[in-house]
Short mmCIF file of C-alpha atoms in Angstrom, two decimals:
data_model
loop_
_atom_site.label_atom_id
_atom_site.label_comp_id
_atom_site.label_asym_id
_atom_site.label_seq_id
_atom_site.Cartn_x
_atom_site.Cartn_y
_atom_site.Cartn_z
CA MET A 1 57.36 -64.03 1.69
CA PRO A 2 56.74 -62.77 -1.87
CA ALA A 3 54.20 -59.95 -2.23
CA THR A 4 50.69 -60.98 -3.31
CA PRO A 5 50.22 -60.01 -6.96
CA ALA A 6 47.65 -57.27 -7.56
CA LEU A 7 44.25 -58.38 -8.84
CA PRO A 8 43.88 -58.06 -12.62
CA SER A 9 41.58 -55.35 -14.01
CA TYR A 10 38.89 -57.88 -14.91
CA ALA A 11 35.30 -58.13 -13.68
CA SER A 12 32.29 -60.25 -14.60
CA GLY A 13 28.70 -59.36 -13.82
CA THR A 14 27.14 -62.23 -11.92
CA SER A 15 23.35 -62.31 -11.67
CA ASP A 16 20.54 -64.48 -10.29
CA VAL A 17 18.33 -63.11 -13.07
CA PRO A 18 18.76 -65.06 -16.33
CA LEU A 19 19.18 -63.49 -19.75
CA LEU A 20 16.01 -63.18 -21.83
CA GLY A 21 15.95 -65.64 -24.70
CA ASP A 22 13.00 -64.28 -26.66
CA THR A 23 12.60 -61.85 -29.54
CA ILE A 24 11.50 -58.25 -29.01
CA GLY A 25 8.04 -59.04 -30.45
CA ASP A 26 7.47 -62.02 -28.15
CA ASN A 27 8.68 -60.08 -25.11
CA PHE A 28 6.39 -57.17 -26.01
CA ASP A 29 3.39 -59.51 -26.37
CA ARG A 30 4.11 -60.97 -22.92
CA THR A 31 4.03 -57.47 -21.41
CA VAL A 32 0.78 -56.63 -23.23
CA ALA A 33 -0.81 -59.81 -21.85
CA ALA A 34 0.29 -58.91 -18.31
CA PHE A 35 -0.35 -55.14 -18.31
CA GLY A 36 -2.81 -54.50 -21.17
CA ASP A 37 -4.78 -51.76 -19.40
CA ARG A 38 -1.80 -49.84 -18.02
CA ASP A 39 -0.39 -46.72 -19.73
CA ALA A 40 2.26 -47.68 -22.27
CA LEU A 41 3.03 -44.52 -24.24
CA VAL A 42 2.32 -40.81 -23.86
CA ASP A 43 3.26 -38.40 -26.67
CA ARG A 44 2.88 -34.97 -25.07
CA ASP A 45 3.25 -32.79 -28.18
CA PRO A 46 0.12 -33.99 -30.02
CA GLY A 47 -1.45 -35.00 -26.68
CA LYS A 48 -1.92 -38.68 -27.51
CA ARG A 49 -1.74 -41.67 -25.18
CA TRP A 50 -1.90 -45.44 -25.49
CA THR A 51 -2.46 -48.32 -23.06
CA TYR A 52 -0.39 -51.43 -23.76
CA ARG A 53 -3.38 -53.05 -25.48
CA GLU A 54 -3.93 -49.97 -27.68
CA LEU A 55 -0.23 -49.74 -28.50
CA ALA A 56 -0.15 -53.44 -29.43
CA ALA A 57 -3.10 -52.89 -31.81
CA ASP A 58 -1.26 -50.07 -33.62
CA VAL A 59 2.01 -52.03 -33.71
CA ASP A 60 0.25 -55.05 -35.27
CA THR A 61 -1.62 -52.86 -37.76
CA LEU A 62 1.63 -51.27 -38.92
CA ALA A 63 3.35 -54.68 -39.05
CA HIS A 64 0.55 -55.92 -41.39
CA GLY A 65 0.90 -52.72 -43.43
CA LEU A 66 4.64 -53.33 -43.89
CA VAL A 67 4.00 -56.94 -44.91
CA SER A 68 1.38 -55.80 -47.46
CA THR A 69 4.05 -53.72 -49.25
CA GLY A 70 6.40 -56.72 -49.41
CA ILE A 71 8.64 -55.78 -46.50
CA GLY A 72 9.83 -58.91 -44.69
CA LYS A 73 12.53 -60.52 -42.60
CA GLY A 74 15.97 -59.01 -43.21
CA ASP A 75 14.70 -56.03 -45.26
CA ARG A 76 15.99 -52.68 -44.10
CA VAL A 77 13.49 -50.00 -43.08
CA GLY A 78 14.94 -46.55 -42.35
CA ILE A 79 13.51 -44.16 -39.78
CA TRP A 80 14.48 -40.48 -40.04
CA SER A 81 12.53 -38.44 -37.55
CA PRO A 82 12.69 -36.67 -34.21
CA ASN A 83 10.96 -38.37 -31.24
CA ARG A 84 7.29 -39.11 -31.78
CA ALA A 85 4.94 -42.00 -31.11
CA GLU A 86 5.19 -43.35 -34.67
CA TRP A 87 8.94 -43.88 -34.17
CA THR A 88 8.19 -46.25 -31.27
CA ILE A 89 5.33 -47.98 -33.10
CA LEU A 90 7.62 -48.62 -36.09
CA GLN A 91 10.37 -49.94 -33.77
CA TYR A 92 8.11 -52.73 -32.50
CA ALA A 93 6.32 -53.36 -35.84
CA THR A 94 9.61 -54.02 -37.66
CA ALA A 95 10.78 -56.24 -34.77
CA LYS A 96 7.61 -58.34 -35.10
CA ILE A 97 8.22 -59.17 -38.77
CA GLY A 98 12.03 -59.35 -38.58
CA ALA A 99 12.69 -56.26 -40.71
CA ILE A 100 15.88 -54.43 -39.72
CA LEU A 101 15.24 -50.89 -38.46
CA VAL A 102 17.92 -48.47 -39.64
CA ASN A 103 18.16 -45.45 -37.31
CA ILE A 104 19.05 -42.25 -39.13
CA ASN A 105 20.21 -39.27 -37.08
CA PRO A 106 17.67 -36.40 -37.46
CA SER A 107 20.62 -33.98 -37.72
CA TYR A 108 21.97 -35.64 -40.89
CA ARG A 109 22.10 -33.66 -44.10
CA SER A 110 21.71 -34.91 -47.66
CA HIS A 111 25.18 -36.40 -48.25
CA GLU A 112 25.04 -38.34 -44.95
CA LEU A 113 21.50 -39.55 -45.74
CA GLU A 114 22.51 -40.74 -49.21
CA TYR A 115 25.46 -42.68 -47.80
CA VAL A 116 23.39 -44.46 -45.13
CA LEU A 117 20.50 -45.34 -47.48
CA ASN A 118 22.91 -46.95 -49.94
CA GLN A 119 25.27 -48.54 -47.44
CA ALA A 120 22.43 -50.25 -45.54
CA GLY A 121 20.40 -50.99 -48.67
CA VAL A 122 17.27 -49.34 -47.26
CA ARG A 123 14.09 -50.46 -49.13
CA MET A 124 11.63 -48.28 -47.24
CA LEU A 125 12.28 -44.92 -45.58
CA VAL A 126 9.83 -43.61 -43.00
CA ALA A 127 10.50 -39.94 -42.25
CA ALA A 128 9.07 -36.78 -40.76
CA GLU A 129 8.29 -34.10 -43.36
CA SER A 130 10.40 -31.52 -41.53
CA PHE A 131 11.65 -30.47 -38.13
CA LYS A 132 13.20 -27.14 -37.10
CA THR A 133 15.66 -26.27 -39.92
CA SER A 134 15.57 -29.74 -41.51
CA ASP A 135 13.46 -30.16 -44.65
CA TYR A 136 13.49 -33.97 -44.67
CA ALA A 137 11.07 -34.29 -47.61
CA GLY A 138 13.23 -31.94 -49.71
CA MET A 139 16.46 -33.77 -48.89
CA ILE A 140 14.87 -37.15 -49.66
CA GLU A 141 13.75 -35.84 -53.06
CA GLN A 142 17.30 -34.62 -53.68
CA VAL A 143 19.01 -37.96 -52.95
CA ARG A 144 16.34 -40.40 -54.15
CA PRO A 145 17.63 -40.64 -57.74
CA LYS A 146 21.04 -41.64 -56.32
CA CYS A 147 19.56 -44.41 -54.11
CA PRO A 148 18.43 -47.16 -56.51
CA GLY A 149 17.50 -49.59 -53.71
CA LEU A 150 15.01 -47.19 -52.10
CA GLU A 151 11.54 -48.38 -53.20
CA TYR A 152 9.21 -46.66 -50.73
CA VAL A 153 9.17 -43.31 -48.96
CA VAL A 154 6.54 -42.82 -46.26
CA LEU A 155 6.17 -39.38 -44.69
CA LEU A 156 4.71 -39.25 -41.18
CA GLY A 157 1.51 -37.26 -40.79
CA THR A 158 0.73 -37.46 -44.52
CA HIS A 159 -1.44 -39.55 -46.83
CA SER A 160 1.40 -42.07 -47.34
CA TRP A 161 1.49 -42.92 -43.60
CA ALA A 162 -2.31 -43.15 -43.38
CA GLU A 163 -2.26 -45.43 -46.43
CA LEU A 164 0.34 -47.73 -44.87
CA MET A 165 -1.72 -48.01 -41.66
CA ASP A 166 -4.95 -48.54 -43.64
CA ALA A 167 -3.30 -51.33 -45.62
CA GLY A 168 -2.65 -53.14 -42.35
CA ARG A 169 -6.17 -52.93 -40.91
CA GLY A 170 -7.94 -56.26 -40.79
CA GLY A 171 -4.71 -58.19 -41.30
CA ASP A 172 -4.71 -61.88 -40.42
CA PRO A 173 -3.30 -62.33 -36.86
CA ALA A 174 -2.32 -65.92 -37.75
CA LEU A 175 0.00 -64.63 -40.51
CA LEU A 176 1.73 -62.24 -38.10
CA ALA A 177 2.06 -64.99 -35.49
CA LYS A 178 3.61 -67.30 -38.12
CA LEU A 179 6.13 -64.62 -39.21
CA GLN A 180 6.99 -63.87 -35.58
CA ALA A 181 7.49 -67.58 -34.80
CA GLY A 182 10.00 -67.80 -37.63
CA LEU A 183 12.36 -65.28 -36.03
CA SER A 184 15.40 -65.97 -33.86
CA ALA A 185 16.59 -63.82 -30.96
CA ASP A 186 20.01 -63.80 -32.67
CA ASP A 187 18.69 -62.24 -35.91
CA PRO A 188 19.87 -58.70 -36.73
CA ILE A 189 17.06 -56.27 -35.97
CA ASN A 190 18.64 -52.81 -35.82
CA ILE A 191 21.44 -50.85 -37.52
CA GLN A 192 22.74 -47.74 -35.76
CA TYR A 193 25.28 -45.55 -37.50
CA THR A 194 28.22 -44.30 -35.51
CA SER A 195 30.61 -41.67 -36.88
CA GLY A 196 33.49 -43.32 -38.67
CA THR A 197 37.22 -42.68 -38.41
CA THR A 198 37.47 -43.29 -42.16
CA GLY A 199 35.23 -40.36 -43.03
CA PHE A 200 31.92 -42.23 -43.16
CA PRO A 201 29.72 -43.66 -40.41
CA LYS A 202 29.74 -47.41 -39.70
CA GLY A 203 26.52 -49.35 -39.16
CA ALA A 204 26.62 -51.19 -35.83
CA THR A 205 24.35 -54.19 -36.39
CA LEU A 206 22.44 -55.30 -33.31
CA SER A 207 20.26 -58.35 -32.64
CA HIS A 208 17.05 -58.82 -30.63
CA HIS A 209 19.24 -60.54 -28.00
CA ASN A 210 21.67 -57.60 -27.87
CA ILE A 211 19.26 -54.75 -27.33
CA LEU A 212 16.35 -56.48 -25.57
CA ASN A 213 18.63 -57.77 -22.82
CA ASN A 214 20.51 -54.49 -22.50
CA GLY A 215 17.27 -52.54 -22.09
CA TYR A 216 15.97 -55.15 -19.65
CA PHE A 217 19.03 -55.19 -17.39
CA VAL A 218 19.41 -51.39 -17.41
CA GLY A 219 15.78 -51.34 -16.22
CA GLU A 220 16.51 -54.03 -13.61
CA LEU A 221 19.35 -51.92 -12.15
CA CYS A 222 16.96 -48.94 -12.02
CA ASN A 223 14.52 -51.22 -10.13
CA TYR A 224 11.75 -50.67 -12.69
CA THR A 225 8.30 -52.20 -12.25
CA GLU A 226 5.00 -51.65 -14.10
CA ALA A 227 4.44 -48.67 -11.73
CA ASP A 228 7.31 -46.66 -13.28
CA ARG A 229 6.85 -43.84 -15.78
CA VAL A 230 9.98 -42.88 -17.68
CA CYS A 231 10.46 -39.44 -19.24
CA ILE A 232 12.56 -39.86 -22.41
CA PRO A 233 13.84 -36.54 -23.82
CA VAL A 234 16.90 -38.29 -25.33
CA PRO A 235 16.69 -39.16 -29.05
CA PHE A 236 15.18 -42.48 -30.13
CA TYR A 237 17.63 -42.82 -33.03
CA HIS A 238 20.31 -43.45 -30.40
CA CYS A 239 20.49 -46.49 -28.09
CA PHE A 240 19.83 -44.18 -25.12
CA GLY A 241 16.29 -43.54 -26.37
CA MET A 242 15.22 -46.76 -28.09
CA VAL A 243 17.02 -49.30 -25.86
CA MET A 244 17.56 -47.77 -22.40
CA GLY A 245 14.29 -45.89 -22.88
CA ASN A 246 11.75 -47.89 -24.89
CA LEU A 247 13.02 -51.46 -24.37
CA ALA A 248 13.73 -50.94 -20.66
CA CYS A 249 10.09 -49.79 -20.36
CA THR A 250 8.31 -52.42 -22.44
CA SER A 251 10.28 -55.27 -20.84
CA HIS A 252 9.00 -54.13 -17.41
CA GLY A 253 5.53 -52.79 -18.26
CA CYS A 254 6.55 -49.17 -17.59
CA CYS A 255 5.07 -46.14 -19.36
CA MET A 256 7.17 -44.29 -21.96
CA VAL A 257 6.68 -40.51 -21.89
CA ILE A 258 7.82 -38.40 -24.88
CA PRO A 259 8.03 -34.80 -23.60
CA ALA A 260 8.65 -33.19 -27.04
CA PRO A 261 9.99 -34.09 -30.52
CA GLY A 262 13.38 -32.53 -29.71
CA PHE A 263 14.92 -31.65 -26.38
CA ASP A 264 13.21 -28.75 -24.62
CA PRO A 265 13.97 -28.19 -20.91
CA LYS A 266 10.58 -26.59 -20.17
CA ALA A 267 8.65 -29.35 -21.95
CA THR A 268 10.69 -31.99 -20.12
CA LEU A 269 10.06 -30.50 -16.67
CA ALA A 270 6.35 -30.03 -17.51
CA ALA A 271 6.09 -33.67 -18.67
CA VAL A 272 7.68 -35.00 -15.47
CA ALA A 273 5.26 -32.97 -13.36
CA ALA A 274 2.08 -33.65 -15.36
CA GLU A 275 2.71 -37.35 -15.93
CA ARG A 276 4.16 -38.01 -12.45
CA CYS A 277 7.29 -39.52 -13.98
CA THR A 278 9.42 -41.62 -11.65
CA SER A 279 12.50 -41.62 -13.88
CA LEU A 280 14.17 -39.04 -16.12
CA TYR A 281 16.91 -39.55 -18.71
CA GLY A 282 19.43 -37.14 -20.17
CA VAL A 283 22.96 -36.29 -21.13
CA PRO A 284 24.60 -33.82 -18.70
CA THR A 285 23.81 -30.90 -21.06
CA MET A 286 20.09 -31.62 -20.71
CA PHE A 287 20.16 -31.79 -16.92
CA ILE A 288 22.15 -28.50 -16.83
CA ALA A 289 19.49 -26.82 -19.01
CA GLU A 290 16.66 -28.14 -16.80
CA LEU A 291 18.35 -27.08 -13.53
CA ASN A 292 18.98 -23.60 -14.97
CA ASP A 293 15.48 -23.11 -16.38
CA PRO A 294 14.05 -19.88 -14.85
CA ASP A 295 10.78 -21.70 -14.03
CA PHE A 296 12.48 -24.76 -12.52
CA ALA A 297 11.06 -24.16 -9.03
CA THR A 298 7.45 -24.02 -10.31
CA HIS A 299 7.47 -27.69 -11.42
CA ASP A 300 6.50 -30.42 -8.96
CA LEU A 301 9.18 -33.08 -9.46
CA SER A 302 8.36 -34.98 -6.26
CA SER A 303 7.42 -38.13 -8.21
CA LEU A 304 11.03 -38.59 -9.42
CA ARG A 305 12.93 -41.47 -7.86
CA THR A 306 15.60 -42.41 -10.38
CA GLY A 307 16.91 -41.72 -13.87
CA ILE A 308 19.98 -42.08 -16.01
CA MET A 309 22.72 -39.62 -16.86
CA ALA A 310 24.97 -40.84 -19.65
CA GLY A 311 26.32 -40.03 -23.12
CA SER A 312 29.27 -37.87 -22.07
CA PRO A 313 31.33 -37.26 -18.92
CA CYS A 314 29.06 -36.27 -16.03
CA PRO A 315 30.22 -33.19 -14.08
CA VAL A 316 30.29 -33.98 -10.37
CA GLU A 317 28.44 -30.80 -9.33
CA VAL A 318 25.63 -31.43 -11.81
CA MET A 319 25.16 -34.98 -10.51
CA LYS A 320 24.90 -33.65 -6.94
CA GLN A 321 22.29 -31.06 -7.97
CA VAL A 322 20.23 -33.71 -9.79
CA ILE A 323 20.12 -35.72 -6.56
CA ASP A 324 19.45 -32.73 -4.26
CA ARG A 325 17.25 -30.40 -6.34
CA MET A 326 15.43 -32.90 -8.57
CA GLY A 327 14.97 -35.57 -5.92
CA MET A 328 16.53 -38.29 -8.07
CA ALA A 329 18.07 -40.07 -5.10
CA GLU A 330 18.66 -43.29 -7.06
CA VAL A 331 20.00 -41.65 -10.26
CA SER A 332 22.37 -43.87 -12.19
CA ILE A 333 25.35 -43.20 -14.43
CA CYS A 334 25.74 -45.52 -17.41
CA TYR A 335 28.71 -45.99 -19.70
CA GLY A 336 28.81 -47.75 -23.03
CA MET A 337 28.86 -47.41 -26.79
CA THR A 338 26.48 -48.11 -29.68
CA GLU A 339 28.50 -51.23 -30.52
CA THR A 340 27.66 -52.71 -27.09
CA SER A 341 23.89 -52.11 -27.24
CA PRO A 342 24.94 -49.69 -25.44
CA VAL A 343 25.49 -50.11 -21.66
CA SER A 344 28.55 -51.93 -20.27
CA THR A 345 28.88 -50.40 -16.79
CA GLN A 346 26.31 -48.79 -14.51
CA THR A 347 26.17 -47.39 -10.99
CA ARG A 348 23.66 -48.99 -8.63
CA ALA A 349 20.95 -47.35 -6.54
CA ASP A 350 22.69 -48.40 -3.33
CA ASP A 351 26.09 -47.01 -4.39
CA SER A 352 27.31 -44.08 -2.34
CA VAL A 353 26.94 -40.60 -3.81
CA GLU A 354 30.75 -40.44 -4.05
CA ARG A 355 30.77 -43.60 -6.21
CA ARG A 356 27.99 -42.22 -8.38
CA VAL A 357 29.72 -38.89 -8.96
CA SER A 358 33.23 -40.19 -9.49
CA THR A 359 32.86 -43.44 -11.49
CA VAL A 360 30.77 -44.91 -14.30
CA GLY A 361 29.88 -47.85 -12.07
CA ARG A 362 30.75 -51.49 -12.46
CA VAL A 363 30.12 -54.13 -15.08
CA GLY A 364 26.49 -54.99 -15.85
CA PRO A 365 24.87 -58.41 -15.30
CA HIS A 366 26.07 -61.18 -17.65
CA LEU A 367 28.84 -58.96 -19.04
CA GLU A 368 32.62 -58.92 -18.67
CA SER A 369 34.95 -55.92 -18.54
CA LYS A 370 38.72 -55.74 -18.54
CA VAL A 371 41.37 -53.04 -18.85
CA VAL A 372 44.30 -53.96 -21.09
CA ASP A 373 47.66 -52.55 -22.09
CA PRO A 374 46.93 -51.06 -25.55
CA GLU A 375 50.31 -52.25 -26.85
CA SER A 376 50.51 -55.83 -25.54
CA GLY A 377 46.78 -56.54 -25.10
CA LEU A 378 47.49 -58.01 -21.65
CA THR A 379 45.19 -57.27 -18.72
CA VAL A 380 46.74 -54.64 -16.43
CA PRO A 381 46.60 -54.76 -12.60
CA ARG A 382 43.76 -52.91 -10.81
CA GLY A 383 44.47 -49.20 -10.50
CA THR A 384 46.54 -49.12 -13.72
CA PRO A 385 45.22 -47.17 -16.76
CA GLY A 386 44.64 -49.01 -20.02
CA GLU A 387 42.05 -49.61 -22.74
CA LEU A 388 38.61 -50.71 -21.58
CA CYS A 389 37.23 -53.81 -23.32
CA THR A 390 33.84 -55.47 -22.93
CA ARG A 391 32.47 -58.90 -23.80
CA GLY A 392 29.14 -60.69 -23.55
CA TYR A 393 25.58 -60.71 -24.89
CA SER A 394 25.71 -56.97 -25.67
CA VAL A 395 28.54 -56.97 -28.25
CA MET A 396 27.16 -56.18 -31.72
CA LEU A 397 27.03 -58.74 -34.52
CA GLY A 398 29.42 -56.47 -36.44
CA TYR A 399 29.50 -53.41 -38.69
CA TRP A 400 27.00 -53.82 -41.53
CA GLU A 401 28.84 -55.33 -44.52
CA GLU A 402 32.24 -54.18 -43.21
CA PRO A 403 34.03 -57.33 -41.95
CA ASP A 404 37.45 -55.64 -41.92
CA LYS A 405 36.21 -52.80 -39.71
CA THR A 406 34.49 -55.36 -37.46
CA ALA A 407 37.74 -57.29 -37.05
CA GLU A 408 39.53 -54.07 -36.02
CA ALA A 409 37.01 -53.49 -33.21
CA ILE A 410 36.19 -57.02 -32.00
CA ASP A 411 39.11 -59.38 -31.39
CA ALA A 412 39.22 -63.16 -31.91
CA ALA A 413 38.01 -63.77 -28.34
CA ARG A 414 34.93 -61.50 -28.98
CA TRP A 415 36.20 -58.62 -26.81
CA MET A 416 34.98 -55.23 -28.02
CA HIS A 417 37.82 -52.70 -27.81
CA THR A 418 36.27 -49.37 -26.81
CA GLY A 419 39.24 -47.10 -27.50
CA ASP A 420 38.60 -45.47 -24.11
CA LEU A 421 41.25 -45.24 -21.42
CA ALA A 422 40.01 -46.40 -18.04
CA VAL A 423 41.09 -47.41 -14.54
CA MET A 424 39.35 -50.19 -12.59
CA ASP A 425 39.60 -49.94 -8.80
CA ASP A 426 39.83 -52.78 -6.27
CA ASP A 427 36.02 -53.03 -6.06
CA GLY A 428 35.60 -53.20 -9.83
CA TYR A 429 34.37 -49.61 -10.30
CA VAL A 430 35.51 -47.99 -13.53
CA ASN A 431 36.68 -44.45 -14.14
CA ILE A 432 37.06 -43.22 -17.74
CA THR A 433 40.25 -41.16 -17.94
CA GLY A 434 40.56 -40.32 -21.61
CA ARG A 435 40.47 -41.76 -25.11
CA ILE A 436 43.02 -43.63 -27.14
CA LYS A 437 41.20 -42.69 -30.31
CA ASP A 438 40.59 -39.07 -31.13
CA MET A 439 36.85 -39.34 -30.76
CA VAL A 440 35.16 -36.22 -29.42
CA ILE A 441 31.94 -36.53 -27.40
CA ARG A 442 29.92 -33.35 -27.87
CA GLY A 443 26.73 -33.27 -25.81
CA GLY A 444 26.38 -37.04 -26.04
CA GLU A 445 27.13 -37.20 -29.79
CA ASN A 446 30.19 -39.20 -30.83
CA VAL A 447 32.18 -37.24 -33.42
CA TYR A 448 35.23 -38.61 -35.20
CA PRO A 449 37.58 -35.77 -36.23
CA ARG A 450 38.69 -37.64 -39.37
CA GLU A 451 35.22 -37.30 -40.93
CA ILE A 452 35.28 -33.50 -40.46
CA GLU A 453 38.93 -33.23 -41.54
CA GLU A 454 38.08 -35.06 -44.79
CA PHE A 455 35.27 -32.60 -45.39
CA LEU A 456 37.39 -29.51 -44.62
CA TYR A 457 39.93 -30.72 -47.19
CA THR A 458 37.28 -29.99 -49.85
CA HIS A 459 37.47 -26.25 -49.04
CA PRO A 460 39.45 -24.61 -51.88
CA ASP A 461 41.67 -22.60 -49.49
CA VAL A 462 42.46 -25.40 -47.01
CA LEU A 463 45.77 -27.20 -47.42
CA ASP A 464 45.49 -29.33 -44.30
CA ALA A 465 43.09 -29.61 -41.36
CA GLN A 466 43.22 -31.20 -37.92
CA VAL A 467 40.15 -31.35 -35.70
CA ILE A 468 40.31 -31.76 -31.92
CA GLY A 469 37.96 -31.63 -28.96
CA VAL A 470 38.36 -28.81 -26.46
CA PRO A 471 36.63 -28.60 -23.05
CA ASP A 472 33.22 -26.96 -22.95
CA ALA A 473 31.03 -26.20 -19.92
CA LYS A 474 27.78 -26.91 -21.75
CA TYR A 475 28.54 -29.81 -24.12
CA GLY A 476 31.48 -31.46 -22.34
CA GLU A 477 33.57 -30.93 -25.47
CA GLU A 478 33.42 -28.63 -28.48
CA LEU A 479 35.09 -28.99 -31.85
CA MET A 480 38.07 -26.92 -32.88
CA ALA A 481 39.69 -27.02 -36.31
CA TRP A 482 43.34 -26.15 -36.82
CA VAL A 483 43.88 -25.35 -40.50
CA ARG A 484 46.82 -24.64 -42.78
CA LEU A 485 45.96 -22.49 -45.80
CA ARG A 486 47.17 -22.76 -49.38
CA GLU A 487 49.71 -20.18 -50.49
CA GLY A 488 48.07 -16.91 -51.48
CA ALA A 489 44.74 -17.79 -49.84
CA GLU A 490 42.75 -15.07 -48.13
CA PRO A 491 42.62 -15.25 -44.28
CA LEU A 492 39.95 -17.72 -43.18
CA THR A 493 37.53 -16.80 -40.37
CA THR A 494 35.61 -19.12 -38.07
CA GLU A 495 32.37 -17.75 -39.58
CA ALA A 496 33.52 -18.61 -43.12
CA VAL A 497 34.36 -22.18 -42.12
CA ARG A 498 31.04 -22.64 -40.33
CA GLU A 499 29.18 -21.25 -43.34
CA PHE A 500 31.05 -23.72 -45.59
CA CYS A 501 29.87 -26.60 -43.38
CA GLN A 502 26.29 -25.38 -42.97
CA GLY A 503 23.74 -27.70 -44.58
CA LYS A 504 26.40 -30.25 -45.50
CA LEU A 505 27.41 -31.49 -42.05
CA ALA A 506 25.17 -32.22 -39.08
CA HIS A 507 25.15 -29.19 -36.78
CA TYR A 508 27.07 -30.97 -34.01
CA LYS A 509 29.94 -31.73 -36.43
CA ILE A 510 30.52 -28.07 -37.34
CA PRO A 511 33.65 -26.70 -35.59
CA ARG A 512 32.93 -23.96 -33.09
CA TYR A 513 36.52 -22.65 -33.17
CA VAL A 514 38.96 -22.26 -36.04
CA HIS A 515 42.67 -21.59 -35.61
CA VAL A 516 44.84 -20.86 -38.67
CA VAL A 517 48.48 -21.98 -38.34
CA GLU A 518 51.61 -22.26 -40.48
CA GLU A 519 52.50 -25.72 -39.12
CA PHE A 520 51.05 -28.33 -36.75
CA PRO A 521 53.03 -29.57 -33.75
CA MET A 522 54.63 -32.85 -34.89
CA THR A 523 56.45 -35.80 -33.38
CA VAL A 524 59.91 -36.77 -34.65
CA THR A 525 58.27 -39.51 -36.72
CA GLY A 526 56.03 -36.95 -38.43
CA LYS A 527 52.77 -37.62 -36.58
CA VAL A 528 50.56 -34.69 -35.61
CA ARG A 529 50.63 -34.15 -31.84
CA LYS A 530 46.94 -33.68 -31.06
CA VAL A 531 47.60 -33.83 -27.32
CA GLU A 532 49.84 -30.77 -27.62
CA MET A 533 47.25 -29.06 -29.85
CA ARG A 534 44.61 -29.57 -27.15
CA GLN A 535 46.88 -28.17 -24.45
CA GLN A 536 47.71 -25.10 -26.55
CA SER A 537 44.03 -24.61 -27.44
CA VAL A 538 42.92 -24.60 -23.78
CA THR A 539 45.31 -21.68 -23.16
CA LEU A 540 44.53 -19.99 -26.48
CA LEU A 541 40.77 -20.01 -25.80
CA GLY A 542 41.05 -19.31 -22.06
CA LEU A 543 39.39 -22.61 -21.10
CA GLU A 544 41.64 -23.46 -18.13
CA GLN A 545 38.75 -23.33 -15.63
CA VAL A 546 36.49 -25.56 -17.74
CA ALA A 547 39.35 -28.03 -18.28
CA ALA A 548 39.86 -28.31 -14.52
CA GLN A 549 36.24 -29.37 -13.87
CA ARG A 550 35.90 -32.82 -12.25
CA HIS A 551 34.00 -35.53 -14.14
CA ALA A 552 33.02 -39.11 -13.43
#
């Protein structure tokens, strides 16, 4: 008898729970009606808290304020700020009137800000005045003359924010209801910029349907109810914060807890203890910092039940410690990308510890996953490596005003090609084994080497530059630049390169290591062999032990 052919690497997420068909505003109103008196939002830094009814009042006031300035459906409103309550209030206010929220990474510097404001056509920018080393107000002033479409700048905590809120007080609820009723769940509602291989970020455009359902089903797989309190130290500008965090909470009536504006391990542990959080989010770097905090043992984390670790490969030992020492018995690993709203696969609470430390789970409800041969595009048999693709409600509408780039990422059958190499086992669990593209994931931030290479080319002494990711115990990966210098140039130090990048590139895009070479390793066809460069770099930097660490 002929052998039975192996199952294809394809899986679909069946579910008894239907997809949500409403807009974010309508879904939020439903939660407010059901859980009005329950805690909705706690912002620990200024010590403010809101019930769902109080949060709804502020959201509606801000929505009226936006309308009073002429902001309406389809207009782009930028948000450039670390985590704070106003970020969340603006997220829901823009959703209620159909304005498209444009998330701007708080680490961006002036040239990145200018590009995003112009590319998205941002009419209003809401921003913090400053945070840590970032003078947002100063950078906005610098780029404003070069952004003709930018009509309004509102700085949080200043007169301009108070004015915007005041303008919305006493607004007609019937007007807001009418605007809300005119929206479709398939309308674009959010643009998130992801580092681009062409040197500039691309704006992944997401609908109500995309992100509301993704937040909802991530919350479903974490078994959220209105009794849950979720500590969100991950940034709101990223899907991890605003979708898996905020939308997972508001679609279930949970409480959102902001431990601090930026990640702080002490503040996070203190927030979990004081607010009796049942769930905690983070990239592996964050959990490592919390577990290693000298005062870790003094915090009562007994309320924790679950949480999510995602954003970069999760070290097995860290995952085990999170379960054992933090009591997060039901902790989940999620995998995805901004372009898929973001989660495609997730481990379940009833998965074995081995599954949860060695895979990124299986396909989410109402989604499809497959692993294909990158050359032929055909689905490979289970157990065979290939490129992971995902399809379903979560796939973005496209890259903002970049149809060619969209067509490169999403094929004619609406499969999103992730560029990640993966293996699907017989039970449908996925293991990420590498990347087809050269993308580096540093502490949960996606970095495309091409963008940094393009920038390094502007250095007067650099003839050519190649940027790679090398293993790092703290961030998962760190950036290393291999550079060839122009004839007669002075030797170039790592410090000099970092100084050249300072203030012009976001901190996580600045190479940690610099290696000056005469030539790059090349293939016979003249392509740079980055794989070989990585191998050499591991030896060169003495990172063999870090490289050998097991990840899910």
